[in-house]
Amino acid sequence: MEQKTTTPTVKIERLTDWKLVLSKARKTMGMGDAVKEPLTEWKKKILMARHSPIRALEFNVSIENLKSWVSVHLVRHNQGISHFVQSQRDDRNEGRSVSRDDMPQSTLVKHDMVLNAESIINISRKRLCMQASIETRQVWKLVVEELKNIGETELASFCQPECWWMGGECPEMKPCGMCPVKAMPQ
Protein backbone atom coordinates (compact mmCIF):
# COMPACT_ATOMS: atom_id res chain seq x y z
CA MET A 1 0.00 0.00 0.00
CA GLU A 2 1.70 3.16 -1.17
CA GLN A 3 0.94 6.27 0.79
CA LYS A 4 1.65 9.84 -0.22
CA THR A 5 3.71 11.91 2.17
CA THR A 6 1.54 14.45 3.92
CA THR A 7 2.68 17.01 6.44
CA PRO A 8 0.97 16.72 9.83
CA THR A 9 -1.32 19.57 10.80
CA VAL A 10 -1.88 20.75 14.37
CA LYS A 11 -4.82 22.64 15.83
CA ILE A 12 -5.01 23.63 19.49
CA GLU A 13 -8.02 24.80 21.45
CA ARG A 14 -7.56 26.25 24.94
CA LEU A 15 -10.13 24.57 27.21
CA THR A 16 -9.46 26.61 30.36
CA ASP A 17 -7.80 29.95 30.96
CA TRP A 18 -5.06 31.56 33.01
CA LYS A 19 -7.59 33.19 35.31
CA LEU A 20 -8.47 29.68 36.52
CA VAL A 21 -4.78 28.92 37.10
CA LEU A 22 -4.43 32.08 39.18
CA SER A 23 -7.60 31.21 41.11
CA LYS A 24 -6.18 27.78 41.96
CA ALA A 25 -2.88 29.34 43.07
CA ARG A 26 -4.75 31.87 45.23
CA LYS A 27 -6.85 29.03 46.71
CA THR A 28 -3.66 27.32 47.94
CA MET A 29 -2.88 30.51 49.86
CA GLY A 30 -6.36 30.82 51.39
CA MET A 31 -7.39 33.66 49.08
CA GLY A 32 -10.45 34.16 46.89
CA ASP A 33 -10.77 33.61 43.17
CA ALA A 34 -8.93 35.77 40.68
CA VAL A 35 -10.84 38.64 39.09
CA LYS A 36 -8.60 38.99 36.04
CA GLU A 37 -6.00 37.10 34.05
CA PRO A 38 -2.50 37.15 35.57
CA LEU A 39 0.35 39.19 34.12
CA THR A 40 2.96 37.64 31.82
CA GLU A 41 5.62 37.79 34.53
CA TRP A 42 3.47 35.75 36.94
CA LYS A 43 2.71 33.19 34.22
CA LYS A 44 6.43 32.73 33.57
CA LYS A 45 7.20 32.39 37.28
CA ILE A 46 4.60 29.69 37.91
CA LEU A 47 5.60 27.80 34.76
CA MET A 48 9.26 27.90 35.74
CA ALA A 49 8.43 26.70 39.25
CA ARG A 50 6.07 24.08 37.78
CA HIS A 51 3.67 24.48 40.69
CA SER A 52 0.50 22.36 40.61
CA PRO A 53 -1.96 25.11 39.53
CA ILE A 54 -0.50 24.95 35.98
CA ARG A 55 -2.35 21.64 35.67
CA ALA A 56 -5.58 23.66 35.56
CA LEU A 57 -4.56 25.14 32.18
CA GLU A 58 -5.94 22.60 29.71
CA PHE A 59 -5.88 22.22 25.94
CA ASN A 60 -7.26 20.03 23.19
CA VAL A 61 -4.55 19.26 20.62
CA SER A 62 -5.65 17.75 17.31
CA ILE A 63 -3.04 16.35 14.95
CA GLU A 64 -3.99 15.06 11.51
CA ASN A 65 -1.81 13.17 9.02
CA LEU A 66 0.35 11.76 11.80
CA LYS A 67 2.34 8.61 11.08
CA SER A 68 1.12 5.79 13.29
CA TRP A 69 4.59 5.15 14.73
CA VAL A 70 4.95 8.83 15.69
CA SER A 71 1.55 8.63 17.37
CA VAL A 72 2.91 5.70 19.40
CA HIS A 73 5.74 7.94 20.65
CA LEU A 74 3.20 10.47 21.91
CA VAL A 75 1.00 7.83 23.52
CA ARG A 76 3.93 6.92 25.79
CA HIS A 77 3.19 10.11 27.73
CA ASN A 78 0.43 9.33 30.22
CA GLN A 79 0.38 11.87 33.05
CA GLY A 80 -2.01 14.79 32.76
CA ILE A 81 -3.07 13.67 29.30
CA SER A 82 -5.71 11.58 27.55
CA HIS A 83 -5.12 10.31 24.01
CA PHE A 84 -7.75 9.67 21.35
CA VAL A 85 -6.14 7.95 18.36
CA GLN A 86 -7.93 6.93 15.18
CA SER A 87 -8.64 3.21 15.27
CA GLN A 88 -7.15 0.93 12.64
CA ARG A 89 -9.77 -1.76 13.29
CA ASP A 90 -11.12 -3.22 10.09
CA ASP A 91 -14.74 -2.87 11.27
CA ARG A 92 -14.18 0.86 11.90
CA ASN A 93 -12.72 1.59 8.46
CA GLU A 94 -15.16 0.15 5.95
CA GLY A 95 -14.07 0.55 2.39
CA ARG A 96 -10.37 0.37 3.19
CA SER A 97 -8.68 -1.99 0.76
CA VAL A 98 -6.04 -3.33 3.17
CA SER A 99 -6.44 -5.22 6.44
CA ARG A 100 -4.83 -3.56 9.44
CA ASP A 101 -2.54 -6.60 9.64
CA ASP A 102 -0.99 -5.43 6.39
CA MET A 103 -0.87 -1.69 7.10
CA PRO A 104 2.57 -0.08 7.40
CA GLN A 105 3.67 1.86 10.48
CA SER A 106 3.65 4.96 8.30
CA THR A 107 -0.14 4.80 7.97
CA LEU A 108 -1.53 8.25 8.69
CA VAL A 109 -3.82 8.61 11.71
CA LYS A 110 -5.67 11.34 13.54
CA HIS A 111 -4.47 11.86 17.11
CA ASP A 112 -6.21 14.10 19.65
CA MET A 113 -4.97 14.84 23.13
CA VAL A 114 -6.60 16.59 26.05
CA LEU A 115 -3.71 17.71 28.23
CA ASN A 116 -2.56 20.30 30.71
CA ALA A 117 0.31 22.78 30.71
CA GLU A 118 2.50 20.59 32.92
CA SER A 119 2.17 17.62 30.57
CA ILE A 120 2.99 19.84 27.58
CA ILE A 121 6.24 20.85 29.32
CA ASN A 122 6.99 17.23 30.25
CA ILE A 123 6.42 15.97 26.70
CA SER A 124 8.63 18.77 25.38
CA ARG A 125 11.47 17.68 27.66
CA LYS A 126 11.62 14.30 25.88
CA ARG A 127 10.29 15.02 22.39
CA LEU A 128 12.40 18.14 21.72
CA CYS A 129 15.56 16.29 22.77
CA MET A 130 18.00 15.59 19.94
CA GLN A 131 17.74 11.89 20.86
CA ALA A 132 14.05 11.85 19.92
CA SER A 133 13.31 10.76 16.37
CA ILE A 134 13.46 13.67 13.97
CA GLU A 135 9.87 13.05 12.83
CA THR A 136 8.54 13.12 16.39
CA ARG A 137 10.60 16.21 17.17
CA GLN A 138 9.22 17.96 14.08
CA VAL A 139 5.62 17.18 15.06
CA TRP A 140 6.15 18.40 18.62
CA LYS A 141 7.73 21.59 17.26
CA LEU A 142 4.50 22.11 15.30
CA VAL A 143 2.57 21.80 18.57
CA VAL A 144 4.82 24.40 20.22
CA GLU A 145 4.44 26.74 17.22
CA GLU A 146 0.66 26.39 17.39
CA LEU A 147 0.78 27.28 21.10
CA LYS A 148 2.49 30.52 20.07
CA ASN A 149 -0.13 31.08 17.35
CA ILE A 150 -2.98 30.89 19.87
CA GLY A 151 -1.23 33.35 22.20
CA GLU A 152 0.37 30.90 24.64
CA THR A 153 3.84 32.41 24.22
CA GLU A 154 4.73 32.00 27.90
CA LEU A 155 3.95 28.27 27.88
CA ALA A 156 5.69 27.79 24.53
CA SER A 157 8.85 29.41 25.90
CA PHE A 158 9.08 26.64 28.54
CA CYS A 159 8.74 23.87 25.95
CA GLN A 160 12.42 22.99 26.03
CA PRO A 161 14.48 19.79 25.89
CA GLU A 162 15.62 18.05 29.07
CA CYS A 163 19.15 19.51 28.90
CA TRP A 164 17.71 23.04 29.13
CA TRP A 165 15.86 22.10 32.32
CA MET A 166 19.00 20.37 33.66
CA GLY A 167 21.14 23.49 33.31
CA GLY A 168 22.91 22.36 30.14
CA GLU A 169 23.69 18.83 31.31
CA CYS A 170 22.38 15.70 29.60
CA PRO A 171 20.77 12.94 31.68
CA GLU A 172 20.22 10.61 28.69
CA MET A 173 21.65 7.10 28.66
CA LYS A 174 22.90 7.72 25.11
CA PRO A 175 23.66 11.48 24.93
CA CYS A 176 23.65 13.31 21.62
CA GLY A 177 26.91 15.09 22.49
CA MET A 178 25.55 18.65 22.51
CA CYS A 179 25.85 18.98 26.31
CA PRO A 180 28.09 17.46 28.97
CA VAL A 181 26.72 14.31 30.60
CA LYS A 182 25.11 14.82 34.01
CA ALA A 183 27.24 13.32 36.76
CA MET A 184 25.70 10.42 38.63
CA PRO A 185 25.18 10.88 42.38
CA GLN A 186 27.73 9.10 44.54
PDB file of C-alpha atoms in Angstrom:
ATOM      1  CA  MET A   1       0.000   0.000   0.000  1.00  0.00           C
ATOM      2  CA  GLU A   2       1.695   3.159  -1.166  1.00  0.00           C
ATOM      3  CA  GLN A   3       0.937   6.274   0.791  1.00  0.00           C
ATOM      4  CA  LYS A   4       1.652   9.836  -0.223  1.00  0.00           C
ATOM      5  CA  THR A   5       3.710  11.909   2.174  1.00  0.00           C
ATOM      6  CA  THR A   6       1.538  14.453   3.916  1.00  0.00           C
ATOM      7  CA  THR A   7       2.684  17.006   6.440  1.00  0.00           C
ATOM      8  CA  PRO A   8       0.974  16.724   9.825  1.00  0.00           C
ATOM      9  CA  THR A   9      -1.319  19.570  10.801  1.00  0.00           C
ATOM     10  CA  VAL A  10      -1.877  20.753  14.366  1.00  0.00           C
ATOM     11  CA  LYS A  11      -4.817  22.638  15.835  1.00  0.00           C
ATOM     12  CA  ILE A  12      -5.012  23.630  19.489  1.00  0.00           C
ATOM     13  CA  GLU A  13      -8.022  24.798  21.455  1.00  0.00           C
ATOM     14  CA  ARG A  14      -7.564  26.246  24.942  1.00  0.00           C
ATOM     15  CA  LEU A  15     -10.129  24.574  27.212  1.00  0.00           C
ATOM     16  CA  THR A  16      -9.461  26.609  30.363  1.00  0.00           C
ATOM     17  CA  ASP A  17      -7.801  29.949  30.965  1.00  0.00           C
ATOM     18  CA  TRP A  18      -5.055  31.564  33.008  1.00  0.00           C
ATOM     19  CA  LYS A  19      -7.595  33.188  35.315  1.00  0.00           C
ATOM     20  CA  LEU A  20      -8.473  29.676  36.520  1.00  0.00           C
ATOM     21  CA  VAL A  21      -4.779  28.922  37.105  1.00  0.00           C
ATOM     22  CA  LEU A  22      -4.425  32.083  39.181  1.00  0.00           C
ATOM     23  CA  SER A  23      -7.596  31.210  41.113  1.00  0.00           C
ATOM     24  CA  LYS A  24      -6.177  27.777  41.964  1.00  0.00           C
ATOM     25  CA  ALA A  25      -2.880  29.342  43.073  1.00  0.00           C
ATOM     26  CA  ARG A  26      -4.753  31.867  45.229  1.00  0.00           C
ATOM     27  CA  LYS A  27      -6.852  29.031  46.712  1.00  0.00           C
ATOM     28  CA  THR A  28      -3.664  27.318  47.936  1.00  0.00           C
ATOM     29  CA  MET A  29      -2.885  30.515  49.862  1.00  0.00           C
ATOM     30  CA  GLY A  30      -6.358  30.818  51.389  1.00  0.00           C
ATOM     31  CA  MET A  31      -7.386  33.660  49.080  1.00  0.00           C
ATOM     32  CA  GLY A  32     -10.445  34.156  46.886  1.00  0.00           C
ATOM     33  CA  ASP A  33     -10.772  33.606  43.170  1.00  0.00           C
ATOM     34  CA  ALA A  34      -8.927  35.774  40.676  1.00  0.00           C
ATOM     35  CA  VAL A  35     -10.835  38.637  39.095  1.00  0.00           C
ATOM     36  CA  LYS A  36      -8.601  38.992  36.040  1.00  0.00           C
ATOM     37  CA  GLU A  37      -6.003  37.098  34.054  1.00  0.00           C
ATOM     38  CA  PRO A  38      -2.495  37.151  35.569  1.00  0.00           C
ATOM     39  CA  LEU A  39       0.347  39.189  34.124  1.00  0.00           C
ATOM     40  CA  THR A  40       2.957  37.640  31.823  1.00  0.00           C
ATOM     41  CA  GLU A  41       5.623  37.793  34.531  1.00  0.00           C
ATOM     42  CA  TRP A  42       3.467  35.754  36.940  1.00  0.00           C
ATOM     43  CA  LYS A  43       2.713  33.186  34.215  1.00  0.00           C
ATOM     44  CA  LYS A  44       6.428  32.731  33.570  1.00  0.00           C
ATOM     45  CA  LYS A  45       7.201  32.386  37.279  1.00  0.00           C
ATOM     46  CA  ILE A  46       4.597  29.692  37.914  1.00  0.00           C
ATOM     47  CA  LEU A  47       5.597  27.800  34.759  1.00  0.00           C
ATOM     48  CA  MET A  48       9.264  27.897  35.735  1.00  0.00           C
ATOM     49  CA  ALA A  49       8.426  26.696  39.254  1.00  0.00           C
ATOM     50  CA  ARG A  50       6.072  24.084  37.782  1.00  0.00           C
ATOM     51  CA  HIS A  51       3.672  24.478  40.689  1.00  0.00           C
ATOM     52  CA  SER A  52       0.499  22.360  40.607  1.00  0.00           C
ATOM     53  CA  PRO A  53      -1.963  25.108  39.533  1.00  0.00           C
ATOM     54  CA  ILE A  54      -0.505  24.953  35.985  1.00  0.00           C
ATOM     55  CA  ARG A  55      -2.352  21.635  35.674  1.00  0.00           C
ATOM     56  CA  ALA A  56      -5.579  23.660  35.558  1.00  0.00           C
ATOM     57  CA  LEU A  57      -4.562  25.140  32.183  1.00  0.00           C
ATOM     58  CA  GLU A  58      -5.942  22.598  29.705  1.00  0.00           C
ATOM     59  CA  PHE A  59      -5.878  22.217  25.938  1.00  0.00           C
ATOM     60  CA  ASN A  60      -7.261  20.027  23.186  1.00  0.00           C
ATOM     61  CA  VAL A  61      -4.549  19.265  20.623  1.00  0.00           C
ATOM     62  CA  SER A  62      -5.652  17.745  17.307  1.00  0.00           C
ATOM     63  CA  ILE A  63      -3.042  16.349  14.952  1.00  0.00           C
ATOM     64  CA  GLU A  64      -3.985  15.058  11.511  1.00  0.00           C
ATOM     65  CA  ASN A  65      -1.814  13.173   9.025  1.00  0.00           C
ATOM     66  CA  LEU A  66       0.352  11.758  11.797  1.00  0.00           C
ATOM     67  CA  LYS A  67       2.339   8.607  11.081  1.00  0.00           C
ATOM     68  CA  SER A  68       1.122   5.789  13.289  1.00  0.00           C
ATOM     69  CA  TRP A  69       4.586   5.147  14.729  1.00  0.00           C
ATOM     70  CA  VAL A  70       4.954   8.833  15.694  1.00  0.00           C
ATOM     71  CA  SER A  71       1.552   8.634  17.372  1.00  0.00           C
ATOM     72  CA  VAL A  72       2.910   5.701  19.402  1.00  0.00           C
ATOM     73  CA  HIS A  73       5.743   7.936  20.647  1.00  0.00           C
ATOM     74  CA  LEU A  74       3.201  10.471  21.914  1.00  0.00           C
ATOM     75  CA  VAL A  75       0.997   7.830  23.523  1.00  0.00           C
ATOM     76  CA  ARG A  76       3.931   6.916  25.787  1.00  0.00           C
ATOM     77  CA  HIS A  77       3.191  10.105  27.734  1.00  0.00           C
ATOM     78  CA  ASN A  78       0.428   9.326  30.222  1.00  0.00           C
ATOM     79  CA  GLN A  79       0.376  11.869  33.054  1.00  0.00           C
ATOM     80  CA  GLY A  80      -2.010  14.790  32.762  1.00  0.00           C
ATOM     81  CA  ILE A  81      -3.066  13.669  29.302  1.00  0.00           C
ATOM     82  CA  SER A  82      -5.712  11.575  27.549  1.00  0.00           C
ATOM     83  CA  HIS A  83      -5.124  10.309  24.012  1.00  0.00           C
ATOM     84  CA  PHE A  84      -7.753   9.668  21.349  1.00  0.00           C
ATOM     85  CA  VAL A  85      -6.140   7.950  18.359  1.00  0.00           C
ATOM     86  CA  GLN A  86      -7.926   6.927  15.180  1.00  0.00           C
ATOM     87  CA  SER A  87      -8.637   3.210  15.267  1.00  0.00           C
ATOM     88  CA  GLN A  88      -7.147   0.933  12.644  1.00  0.00           C
ATOM     89  CA  ARG A  89      -9.771  -1.759  13.287  1.00  0.00           C
ATOM     90  CA  ASP A  90     -11.123  -3.225  10.086  1.00  0.00           C
ATOM     91  CA  ASP A  91     -14.741  -2.874  11.267  1.00  0.00           C
ATOM     92  CA  ARG A  92     -14.182   0.862  11.904  1.00  0.00           C
ATOM     93  CA  ASN A  93     -12.723   1.586   8.461  1.00  0.00           C
ATOM     94  CA  GLU A  94     -15.159   0.148   5.951  1.00  0.00           C
ATOM     95  CA  GLY A  95     -14.072   0.548   2.392  1.00  0.00           C
ATOM     96  CA  ARG A  96     -10.366   0.374   3.188  1.00  0.00           C
ATOM     97  CA  SER A  97      -8.676  -1.994   0.756  1.00  0.00           C
ATOM     98  CA  VAL A  98      -6.037  -3.326   3.172  1.00  0.00           C
ATOM     99  CA  SER A  99      -6.435  -5.220   6.437  1.00  0.00           C
ATOM    100  CA  ARG A 100      -4.834  -3.563   9.439  1.00  0.00           C
ATOM    101  CA  ASP A 101      -2.540  -6.604   9.638  1.00  0.00           C
ATOM    102  CA  ASP A 102      -0.986  -5.429   6.387  1.00  0.00           C
ATOM    103  CA  MET A 103      -0.872  -1.693   7.096  1.00  0.00           C
ATOM    104  CA  PRO A 104       2.572  -0.078   7.402  1.00  0.00           C
ATOM    105  CA  GLN A 105       3.671   1.859  10.479  1.00  0.00           C
ATOM    106  CA  SER A 106       3.654   4.964   8.303  1.00  0.00           C
ATOM    107  CA  THR A 107      -0.141   4.798   7.974  1.00  0.00           C
ATOM    108  CA  LEU A 108      -1.525   8.255   8.691  1.00  0.00           C
ATOM    109  CA  VAL A 109      -3.815   8.614  11.708  1.00  0.00           C
ATOM    110  CA  LYS A 110      -5.669  11.340  13.544  1.00  0.00           C
ATOM    111  CA  HIS A 111      -4.466  11.865  17.109  1.00  0.00           C
ATOM    112  CA  ASP A 112      -6.206  14.099  19.646  1.00  0.00           C
ATOM    113  CA  MET A 113      -4.966  14.839  23.130  1.00  0.00           C
ATOM    114  CA  VAL A 114      -6.596  16.586  26.051  1.00  0.00           C
ATOM    115  CA  LEU A 115      -3.711  17.709  28.231  1.00  0.00           C
ATOM    116  CA  ASN A 116      -2.563  20.301  30.706  1.00  0.00           C
ATOM    117  CA  ALA A 117       0.313  22.777  30.711  1.00  0.00           C
ATOM    118  CA  GLU A 118       2.501  20.592  32.921  1.00  0.00           C
ATOM    119  CA  SER A 119       2.167  17.620  30.575  1.00  0.00           C
ATOM    120  CA  ILE A 120       2.994  19.835  27.583  1.00  0.00           C
ATOM    121  CA  ILE A 121       6.235  20.848  29.322  1.00  0.00           C
ATOM    122  CA  ASN A 122       6.992  17.234  30.246  1.00  0.00           C
ATOM    123  CA  ILE A 123       6.425  15.973  26.704  1.00  0.00           C
ATOM    124  CA  SER A 124       8.631  18.772  25.382  1.00  0.00           C
ATOM    125  CA  ARG A 125      11.465  17.679  27.661  1.00  0.00           C
ATOM    126  CA  LYS A 126      11.625  14.303  25.877  1.00  0.00           C
ATOM    127  CA  ARG A 127      10.289  15.022  22.389  1.00  0.00           C
ATOM    128  CA  LEU A 128      12.397  18.135  21.723  1.00  0.00           C
ATOM    129  CA  CYS A 129      15.557  16.294  22.774  1.00  0.00           C
ATOM    130  CA  MET A 130      18.000  15.594  19.944  1.00  0.00           C
ATOM    131  CA  GLN A 131      17.744  11.891  20.860  1.00  0.00           C
ATOM    132  CA  ALA A 132      14.049  11.849  19.920  1.00  0.00           C
ATOM    133  CA  SER A 133      13.313  10.759  16.371  1.00  0.00           C
ATOM    134  CA  ILE A 134      13.458  13.671  13.966  1.00  0.00           C
ATOM    135  CA  GLU A 135       9.869  13.050  12.829  1.00  0.00           C
ATOM    136  CA  THR A 136       8.536  13.118  16.388  1.00  0.00           C
ATOM    137  CA  ARG A 137      10.604  16.211  17.170  1.00  0.00           C
ATOM    138  CA  GLN A 138       9.215  17.961  14.076  1.00  0.00           C
ATOM    139  CA  VAL A 139       5.618  17.176  15.059  1.00  0.00           C
ATOM    140  CA  TRP A 140       6.152  18.401  18.617  1.00  0.00           C
ATOM    141  CA  LYS A 141       7.732  21.588  17.264  1.00  0.00           C
ATOM    142  CA  LEU A 142       4.497  22.105  15.297  1.00  0.00           C
ATOM    143  CA  VAL A 143       2.573  21.797  18.575  1.00  0.00           C
ATOM    144  CA  VAL A 144       4.825  24.405  20.219  1.00  0.00           C
ATOM    145  CA  GLU A 145       4.436  26.743  17.222  1.00  0.00           C
ATOM    146  CA  GLU A 146       0.660  26.395  17.386  1.00  0.00           C
ATOM    147  CA  LEU A 147       0.779  27.281  21.095  1.00  0.00           C
ATOM    148  CA  LYS A 148       2.488  30.517  20.071  1.00  0.00           C
ATOM    149  CA  ASN A 149      -0.132  31.077  17.350  1.00  0.00           C
ATOM    150  CA  ILE A 150      -2.980  30.893  19.866  1.00  0.00           C
ATOM    151  CA  GLY A 151      -1.227  33.351  22.201  1.00  0.00           C
ATOM    152  CA  GLU A 152       0.371  30.895  24.640  1.00  0.00           C
ATOM    153  CA  THR A 153       3.837  32.405  24.224  1.00  0.00           C
ATOM    154  CA  GLU A 154       4.735  31.999  27.896  1.00  0.00           C
ATOM    155  CA  LEU A 155       3.947  28.266  27.881  1.00  0.00           C
ATOM    156  CA  ALA A 156       5.690  27.790  24.526  1.00  0.00           C
ATOM    157  CA  SER A 157       8.852  29.408  25.904  1.00  0.00           C
ATOM    158  CA  PHE A 158       9.078  26.639  28.538  1.00  0.00           C
ATOM    159  CA  CYS A 159       8.735  23.871  25.950  1.00  0.00           C
ATOM    160  CA  GLN A 160      12.415  22.988  26.026  1.00  0.00           C
ATOM    161  CA  PRO A 161      14.479  19.786  25.893  1.00  0.00           C
ATOM    162  CA  GLU A 162      15.620  18.053  29.066  1.00  0.00           C
ATOM    163  CA  CYS A 163      19.151  19.510  28.901  1.00  0.00           C
ATOM    164  CA  TRP A 164      17.707  23.036  29.127  1.00  0.00           C
ATOM    165  CA  TRP A 165      15.856  22.099  32.320  1.00  0.00           C
ATOM    166  CA  MET A 166      19.000  20.370  33.660  1.00  0.00           C
ATOM    167  CA  GLY A 167      21.141  23.486  33.314  1.00  0.00           C
ATOM    168  CA  GLY A 168      22.910  22.358  30.142  1.00  0.00           C
ATOM    169  CA  GLU A 169      23.685  18.831  31.306  1.00  0.00           C
ATOM    170  CA  CYS A 170      22.383  15.699  29.601  1.00  0.00           C
ATOM    171  CA  PRO A 171      20.775  12.937  31.684  1.00  0.00           C
ATOM    172  CA  GLU A 172      20.218  10.609  28.691  1.00  0.00           C
ATOM    173  CA  MET A 173      21.654   7.097  28.658  1.00  0.00           C
ATOM    174  CA  LYS A 174      22.898   7.722  25.113  1.00  0.00           C
ATOM    175  CA  PRO A 175      23.660  11.477  24.935  1.00  0.00           C
ATOM    176  CA  CYS A 176      23.645  13.310  21.616  1.00  0.00           C
ATOM    177  CA  GLY A 177      26.906  15.090  22.495  1.00  0.00           C
ATOM    178  CA  MET A 178      25.548  18.652  22.512  1.00  0.00           C
ATOM    179  CA  CYS A 179      25.854  18.977  26.309  1.00  0.00           C
ATOM    180  CA  PRO A 180      28.092  17.463  28.973  1.00  0.00           C
ATOM    181  CA  VAL A 181      26.723  14.313  30.597  1.00  0.00           C
ATOM    182  CA  LYS A 182      25.109  14.823  34.008  1.00  0.00           C
ATOM    183  CA  ALA A 183      27.240  13.325  36.760  1.00  0.00           C
ATOM    184  CA  MET A 184      25.696  10.416  38.626  1.00  0.00           C
ATOM    185  CA  PRO A 185      25.181  10.882  42.384  1.00  0.00           C
ATOM    186  CA  GLN A 186      27.727   9.098  44.541  1.00  0.00           C
TER     187      GLN A 186
END
